[in-house]
CSV table of C-alpha atoms and ligand atoms in Angstrom, one decimal:
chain,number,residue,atom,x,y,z
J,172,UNK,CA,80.7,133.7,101.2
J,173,UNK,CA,80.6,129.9,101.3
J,174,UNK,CA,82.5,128.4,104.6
J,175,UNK,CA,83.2,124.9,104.9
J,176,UNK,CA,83.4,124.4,108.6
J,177,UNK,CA,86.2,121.3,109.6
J,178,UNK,CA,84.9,120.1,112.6
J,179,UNK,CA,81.8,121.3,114.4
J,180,UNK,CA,82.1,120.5,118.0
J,181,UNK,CA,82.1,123.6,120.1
J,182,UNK,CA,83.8,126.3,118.4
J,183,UNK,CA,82.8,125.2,114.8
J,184,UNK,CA,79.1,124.5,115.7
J,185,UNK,CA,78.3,127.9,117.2
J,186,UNK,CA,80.8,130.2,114.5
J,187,UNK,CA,79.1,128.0,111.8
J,188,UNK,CA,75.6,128.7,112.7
J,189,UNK,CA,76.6,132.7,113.2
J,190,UNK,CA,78.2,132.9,109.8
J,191,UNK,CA,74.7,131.0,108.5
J,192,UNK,CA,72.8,133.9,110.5
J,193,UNK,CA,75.4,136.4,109.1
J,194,UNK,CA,74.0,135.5,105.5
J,195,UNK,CA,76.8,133.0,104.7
J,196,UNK,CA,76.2,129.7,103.2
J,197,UNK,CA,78.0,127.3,105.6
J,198,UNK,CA,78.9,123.5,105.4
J,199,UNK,CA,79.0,121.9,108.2
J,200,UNK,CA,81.3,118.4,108.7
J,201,UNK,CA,83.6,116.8,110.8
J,202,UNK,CA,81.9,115.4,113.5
J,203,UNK,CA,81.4,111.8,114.8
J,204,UNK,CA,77.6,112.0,114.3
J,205,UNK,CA,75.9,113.0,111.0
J,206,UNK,CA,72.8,113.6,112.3
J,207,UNK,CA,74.5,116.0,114.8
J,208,UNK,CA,75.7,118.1,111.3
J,209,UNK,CA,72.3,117.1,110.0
J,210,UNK,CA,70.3,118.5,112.9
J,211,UNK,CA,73.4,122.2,112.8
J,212,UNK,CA,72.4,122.7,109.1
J,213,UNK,CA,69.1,122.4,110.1
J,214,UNK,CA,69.0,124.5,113.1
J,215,UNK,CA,71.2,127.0,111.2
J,216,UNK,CA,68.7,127.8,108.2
J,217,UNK,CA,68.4,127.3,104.9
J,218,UNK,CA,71.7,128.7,103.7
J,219,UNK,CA,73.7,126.0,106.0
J,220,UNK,CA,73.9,122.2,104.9
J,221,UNK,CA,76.0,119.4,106.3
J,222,UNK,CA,79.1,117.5,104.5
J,223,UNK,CA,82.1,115.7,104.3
J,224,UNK,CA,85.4,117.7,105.1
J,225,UNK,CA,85.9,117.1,101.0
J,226,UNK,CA,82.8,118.7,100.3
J,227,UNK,CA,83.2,121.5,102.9
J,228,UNK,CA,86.1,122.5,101.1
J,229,UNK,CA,85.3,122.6,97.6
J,230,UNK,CA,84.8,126.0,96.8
J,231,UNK,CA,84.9,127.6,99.7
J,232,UNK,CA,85.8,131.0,100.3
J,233,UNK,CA,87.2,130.3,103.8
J,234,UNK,CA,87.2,127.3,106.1
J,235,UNK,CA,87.1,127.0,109.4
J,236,UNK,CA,89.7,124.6,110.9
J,237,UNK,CA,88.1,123.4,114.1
J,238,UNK,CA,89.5,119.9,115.7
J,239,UNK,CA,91.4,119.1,118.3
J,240,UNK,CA,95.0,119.1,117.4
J,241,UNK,CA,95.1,115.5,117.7
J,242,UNK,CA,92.5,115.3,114.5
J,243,UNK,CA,94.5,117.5,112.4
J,244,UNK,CA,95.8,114.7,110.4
J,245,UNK,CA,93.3,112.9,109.2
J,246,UNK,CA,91.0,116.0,108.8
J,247,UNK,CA,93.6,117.2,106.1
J,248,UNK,CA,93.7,114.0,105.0
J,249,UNK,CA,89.9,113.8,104.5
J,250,UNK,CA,89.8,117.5,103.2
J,251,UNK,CA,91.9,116.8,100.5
J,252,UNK,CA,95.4,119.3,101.4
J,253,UNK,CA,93.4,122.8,101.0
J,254,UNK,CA,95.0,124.1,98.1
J,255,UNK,CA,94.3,127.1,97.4
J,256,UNK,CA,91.8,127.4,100.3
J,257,UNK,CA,91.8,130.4,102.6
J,258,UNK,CA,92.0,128.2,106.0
J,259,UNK,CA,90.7,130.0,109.3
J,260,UNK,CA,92.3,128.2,112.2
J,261,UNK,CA,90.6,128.4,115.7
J,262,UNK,CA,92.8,124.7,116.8
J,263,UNK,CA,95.5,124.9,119.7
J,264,UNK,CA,98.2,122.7,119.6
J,265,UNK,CA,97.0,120.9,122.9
J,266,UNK,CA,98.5,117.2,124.5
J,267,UNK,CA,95.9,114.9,125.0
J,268,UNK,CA,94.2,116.3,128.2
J,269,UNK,CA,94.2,119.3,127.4
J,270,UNK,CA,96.7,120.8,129.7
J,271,UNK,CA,99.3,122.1,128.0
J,272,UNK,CA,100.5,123.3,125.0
J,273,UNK,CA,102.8,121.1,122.8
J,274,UNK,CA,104.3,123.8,120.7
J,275,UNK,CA,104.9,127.1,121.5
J,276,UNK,CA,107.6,130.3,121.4
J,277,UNK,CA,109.5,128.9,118.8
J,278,UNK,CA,106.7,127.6,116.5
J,279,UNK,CA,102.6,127.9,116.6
J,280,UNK,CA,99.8,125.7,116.4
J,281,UNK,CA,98.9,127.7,113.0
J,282,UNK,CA,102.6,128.0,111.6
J,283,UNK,CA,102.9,124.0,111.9
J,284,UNK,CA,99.2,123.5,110.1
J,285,UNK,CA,100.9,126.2,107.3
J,286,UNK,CA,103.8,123.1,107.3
J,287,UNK,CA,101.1,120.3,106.8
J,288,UNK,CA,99.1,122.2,104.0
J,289,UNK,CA,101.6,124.1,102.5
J,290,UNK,CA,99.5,125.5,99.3
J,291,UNK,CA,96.4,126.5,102.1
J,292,UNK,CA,96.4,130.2,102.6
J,293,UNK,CA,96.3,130.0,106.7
J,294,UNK,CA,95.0,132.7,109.3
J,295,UNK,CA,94.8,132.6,113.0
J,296,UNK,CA,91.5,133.6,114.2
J,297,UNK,CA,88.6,133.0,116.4
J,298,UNK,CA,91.3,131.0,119.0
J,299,UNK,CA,91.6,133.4,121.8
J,300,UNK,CA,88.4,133.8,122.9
J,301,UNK,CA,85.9,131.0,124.5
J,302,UNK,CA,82.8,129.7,122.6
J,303,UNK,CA,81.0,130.3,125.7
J,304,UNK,CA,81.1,134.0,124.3
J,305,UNK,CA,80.0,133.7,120.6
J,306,UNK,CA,76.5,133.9,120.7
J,307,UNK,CA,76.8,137.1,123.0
J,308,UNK,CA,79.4,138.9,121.4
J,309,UNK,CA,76.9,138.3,117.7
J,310,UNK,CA,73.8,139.6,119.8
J,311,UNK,CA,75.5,142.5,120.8
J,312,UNK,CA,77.0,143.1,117.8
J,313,UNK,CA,75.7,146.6,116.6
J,314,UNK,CA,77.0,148.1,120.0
J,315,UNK,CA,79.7,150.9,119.7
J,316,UNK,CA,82.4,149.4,121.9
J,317,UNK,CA,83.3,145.8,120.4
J,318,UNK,CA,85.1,143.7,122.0
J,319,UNK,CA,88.4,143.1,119.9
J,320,UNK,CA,89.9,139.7,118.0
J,321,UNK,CA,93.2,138.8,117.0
J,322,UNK,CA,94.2,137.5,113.9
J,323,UNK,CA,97.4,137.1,112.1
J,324,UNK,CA,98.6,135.4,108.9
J,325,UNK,CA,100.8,135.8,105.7
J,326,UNK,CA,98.5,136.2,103.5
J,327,UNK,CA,96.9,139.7,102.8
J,328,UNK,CA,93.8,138.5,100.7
J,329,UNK,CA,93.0,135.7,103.2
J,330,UNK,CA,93.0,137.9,106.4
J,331,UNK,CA,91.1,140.4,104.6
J,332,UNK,CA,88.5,137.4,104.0
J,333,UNK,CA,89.0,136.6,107.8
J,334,UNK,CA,88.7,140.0,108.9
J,335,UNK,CA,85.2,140.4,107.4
J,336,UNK,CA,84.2,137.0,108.9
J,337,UNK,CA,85.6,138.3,112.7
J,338,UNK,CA,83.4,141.2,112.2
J,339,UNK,CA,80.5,139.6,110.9
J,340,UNK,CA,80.4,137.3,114.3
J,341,UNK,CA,80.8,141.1,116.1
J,342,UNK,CA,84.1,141.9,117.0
J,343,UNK,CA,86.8,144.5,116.1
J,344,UNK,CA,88.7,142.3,113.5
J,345,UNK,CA,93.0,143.4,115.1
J,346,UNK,CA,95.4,142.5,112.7
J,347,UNK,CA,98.1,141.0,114.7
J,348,UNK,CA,100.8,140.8,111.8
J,349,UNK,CA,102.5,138.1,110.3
J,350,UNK,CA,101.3,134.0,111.1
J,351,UNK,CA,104.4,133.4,113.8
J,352,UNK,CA,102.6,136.4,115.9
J,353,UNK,CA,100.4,133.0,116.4
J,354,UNK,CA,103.0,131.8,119.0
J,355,UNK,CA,102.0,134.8,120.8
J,356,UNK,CA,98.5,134.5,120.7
J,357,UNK,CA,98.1,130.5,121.3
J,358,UNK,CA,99.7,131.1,124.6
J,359,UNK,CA,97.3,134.1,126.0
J,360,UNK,CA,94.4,132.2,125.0
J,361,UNK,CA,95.6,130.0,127.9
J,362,UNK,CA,95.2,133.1,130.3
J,363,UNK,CA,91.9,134.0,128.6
J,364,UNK,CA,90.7,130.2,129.4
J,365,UNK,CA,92.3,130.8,133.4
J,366,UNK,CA,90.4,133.4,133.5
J,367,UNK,CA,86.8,132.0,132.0
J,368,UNK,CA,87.3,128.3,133.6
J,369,UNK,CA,89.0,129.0,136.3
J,370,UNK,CA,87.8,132.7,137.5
J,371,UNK,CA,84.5,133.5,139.2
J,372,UNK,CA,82.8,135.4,137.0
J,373,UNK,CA,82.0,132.6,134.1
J,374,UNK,CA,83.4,131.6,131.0
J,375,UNK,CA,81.0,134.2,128.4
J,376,UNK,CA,84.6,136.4,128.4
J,377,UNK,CA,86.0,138.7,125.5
J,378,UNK,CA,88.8,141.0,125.5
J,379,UNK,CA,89.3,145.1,124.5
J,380,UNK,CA,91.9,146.6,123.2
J,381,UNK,CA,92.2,150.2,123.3
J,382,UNK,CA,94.6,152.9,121.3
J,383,UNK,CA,95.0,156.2,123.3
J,384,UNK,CA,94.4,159.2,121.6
J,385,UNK,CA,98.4,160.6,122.5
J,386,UNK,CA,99.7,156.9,120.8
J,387,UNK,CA,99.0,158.4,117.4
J,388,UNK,CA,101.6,160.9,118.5
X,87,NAP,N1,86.1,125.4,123.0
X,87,NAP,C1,86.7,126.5,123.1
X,87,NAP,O1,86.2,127.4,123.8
X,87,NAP,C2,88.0,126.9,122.3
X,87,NAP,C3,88.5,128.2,122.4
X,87,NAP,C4,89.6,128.5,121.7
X,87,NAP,C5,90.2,127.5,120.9
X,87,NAP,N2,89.7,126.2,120.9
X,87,NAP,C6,90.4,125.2,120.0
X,87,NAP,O2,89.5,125.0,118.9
X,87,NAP,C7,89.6,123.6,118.5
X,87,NAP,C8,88.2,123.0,118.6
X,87,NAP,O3,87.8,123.1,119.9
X,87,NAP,P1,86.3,122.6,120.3
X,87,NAP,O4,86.2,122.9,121.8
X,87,NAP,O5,85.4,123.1,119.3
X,87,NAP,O6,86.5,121.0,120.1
X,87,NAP,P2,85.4,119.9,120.2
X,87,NAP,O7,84.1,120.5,120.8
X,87,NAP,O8,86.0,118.7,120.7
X,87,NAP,O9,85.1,119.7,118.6
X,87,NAP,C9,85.9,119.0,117.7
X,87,NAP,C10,85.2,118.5,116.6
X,87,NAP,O10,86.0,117.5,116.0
X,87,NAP,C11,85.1,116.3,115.8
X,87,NAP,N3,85.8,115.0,115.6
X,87,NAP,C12,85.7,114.3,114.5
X,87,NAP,N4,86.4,113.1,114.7
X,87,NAP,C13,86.8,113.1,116.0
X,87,NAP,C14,87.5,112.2,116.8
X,87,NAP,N5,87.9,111.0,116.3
X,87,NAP,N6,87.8,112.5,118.0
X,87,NAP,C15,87.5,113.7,118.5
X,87,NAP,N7,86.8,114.6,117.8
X,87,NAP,C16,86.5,114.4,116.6
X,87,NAP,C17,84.2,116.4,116.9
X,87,NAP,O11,83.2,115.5,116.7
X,87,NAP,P3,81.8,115.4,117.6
X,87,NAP,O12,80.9,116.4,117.0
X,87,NAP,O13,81.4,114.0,117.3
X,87,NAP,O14,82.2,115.7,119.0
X,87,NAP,C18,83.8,117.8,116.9
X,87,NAP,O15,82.8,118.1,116.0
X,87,NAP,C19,90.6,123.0,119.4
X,87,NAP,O16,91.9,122.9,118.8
X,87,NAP,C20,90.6,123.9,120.6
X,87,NAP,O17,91.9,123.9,121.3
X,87,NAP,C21,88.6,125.9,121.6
């Protein structure tokens, strides 16, 4: 697939330079330094280049929307609406400093971005686990016991797209339902980030669902 990631701080950087080690041709852009997208694509192999948001998005298969919520603006503005575009969003819809959320029950981070880009065909992805655990979670990726991901959205052919790309990176792609289940999800990603910033046992954390065997009935 070809991935235009939108933004590459530290959530875009390290899932852009697994889906380049995944096989995927990546695009880095949306940073404040080109030579830091310069020096990614480089670092990332021969299948990864960097770009402008624009050029990130033309004909992609998926992008990966990956700014603080503040930036989402003016990267829509610079990425040209995402018609169209299969649109993997990792962003929270954090105040300023980080400290709380600025929508949430009644709305989501990912149902307001669907309202800003109406034509882009959203998913909620990649945003309820810490970056501190990518690169471990795609190392370990041929274990048995995968640590799961949530992902929601409205649009069947785009979660299938973001499904492959959760799996890819080494988790057990769970399909959470429809794109409001996002108002659900932004919210425990705020107890996953307690628990990796603020616990004692570090910030590399994932999460594991498990079905029993008697909930089939
Ligand atoms: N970090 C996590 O563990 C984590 C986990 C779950 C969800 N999230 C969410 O994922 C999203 C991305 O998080 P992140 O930690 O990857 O953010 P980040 O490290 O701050 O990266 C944001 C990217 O946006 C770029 N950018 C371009 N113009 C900017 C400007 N004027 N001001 C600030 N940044 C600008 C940054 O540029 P530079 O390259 O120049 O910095 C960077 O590449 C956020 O919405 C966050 O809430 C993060």
């Amino acid at each position: 697939m070809r991935i235009g990631i939108l933004g590459s701080g530290l959530m875009g950087a390290k899932l852009g330079t697994i889906f380049a080690r995944a096989g995927h041709d990546v695009v880095f852009s949306y940073s404040r330094s080109t030579k830091k997208l310069e020096k990614l694509a480089r670092d990332s192999g021969p299948t990864a280049s960097a770009g402008t948001p624009a050029q990130a998005a033309q004909n992609a298969d998926a992008v990966l929307v990956a700014v603080h919520w503040s930036r989402i603006d003016d990267l829509l503005k610079q990425a040209g609406g995402l018609a169209r575009t299969v649109a993997i969003t990792c962003s929270l819809p954090m105040n300023a400093d980080d400290s709380a959320l600025i929508v949430a029950h009644t709305s989501s981070g990912a149902e307001e971005l669907a309202k800003k880009a109406p034509r882009a065909r959203i998913v909620s992805a990649f945003g309820t686990v810490p970056s501190e655990v990518l690169f471990s979670v795609f190392e370990r990726r041929r274990r048995k016991n995968r640590p799961s991901l949530l992902y929601s959205g409205d649009d069947a052919k785009a979660k299938r797209v973001a499904a492959k790309l959760i799996s890819d990176v080494g988790f057990e792609p769970i399909d959470a339902g429809p794109l409001r289940i996002a108002r659900y999800t932004e919210p425990f990603t705020l107890a996953v980030a307690q628990l990796a910033y603020e616990g004692d046992r570090g910030p590399a954390l994932a999460y594991r669902f498990e079905w029993s065997r008697e909930s089939k009935g």
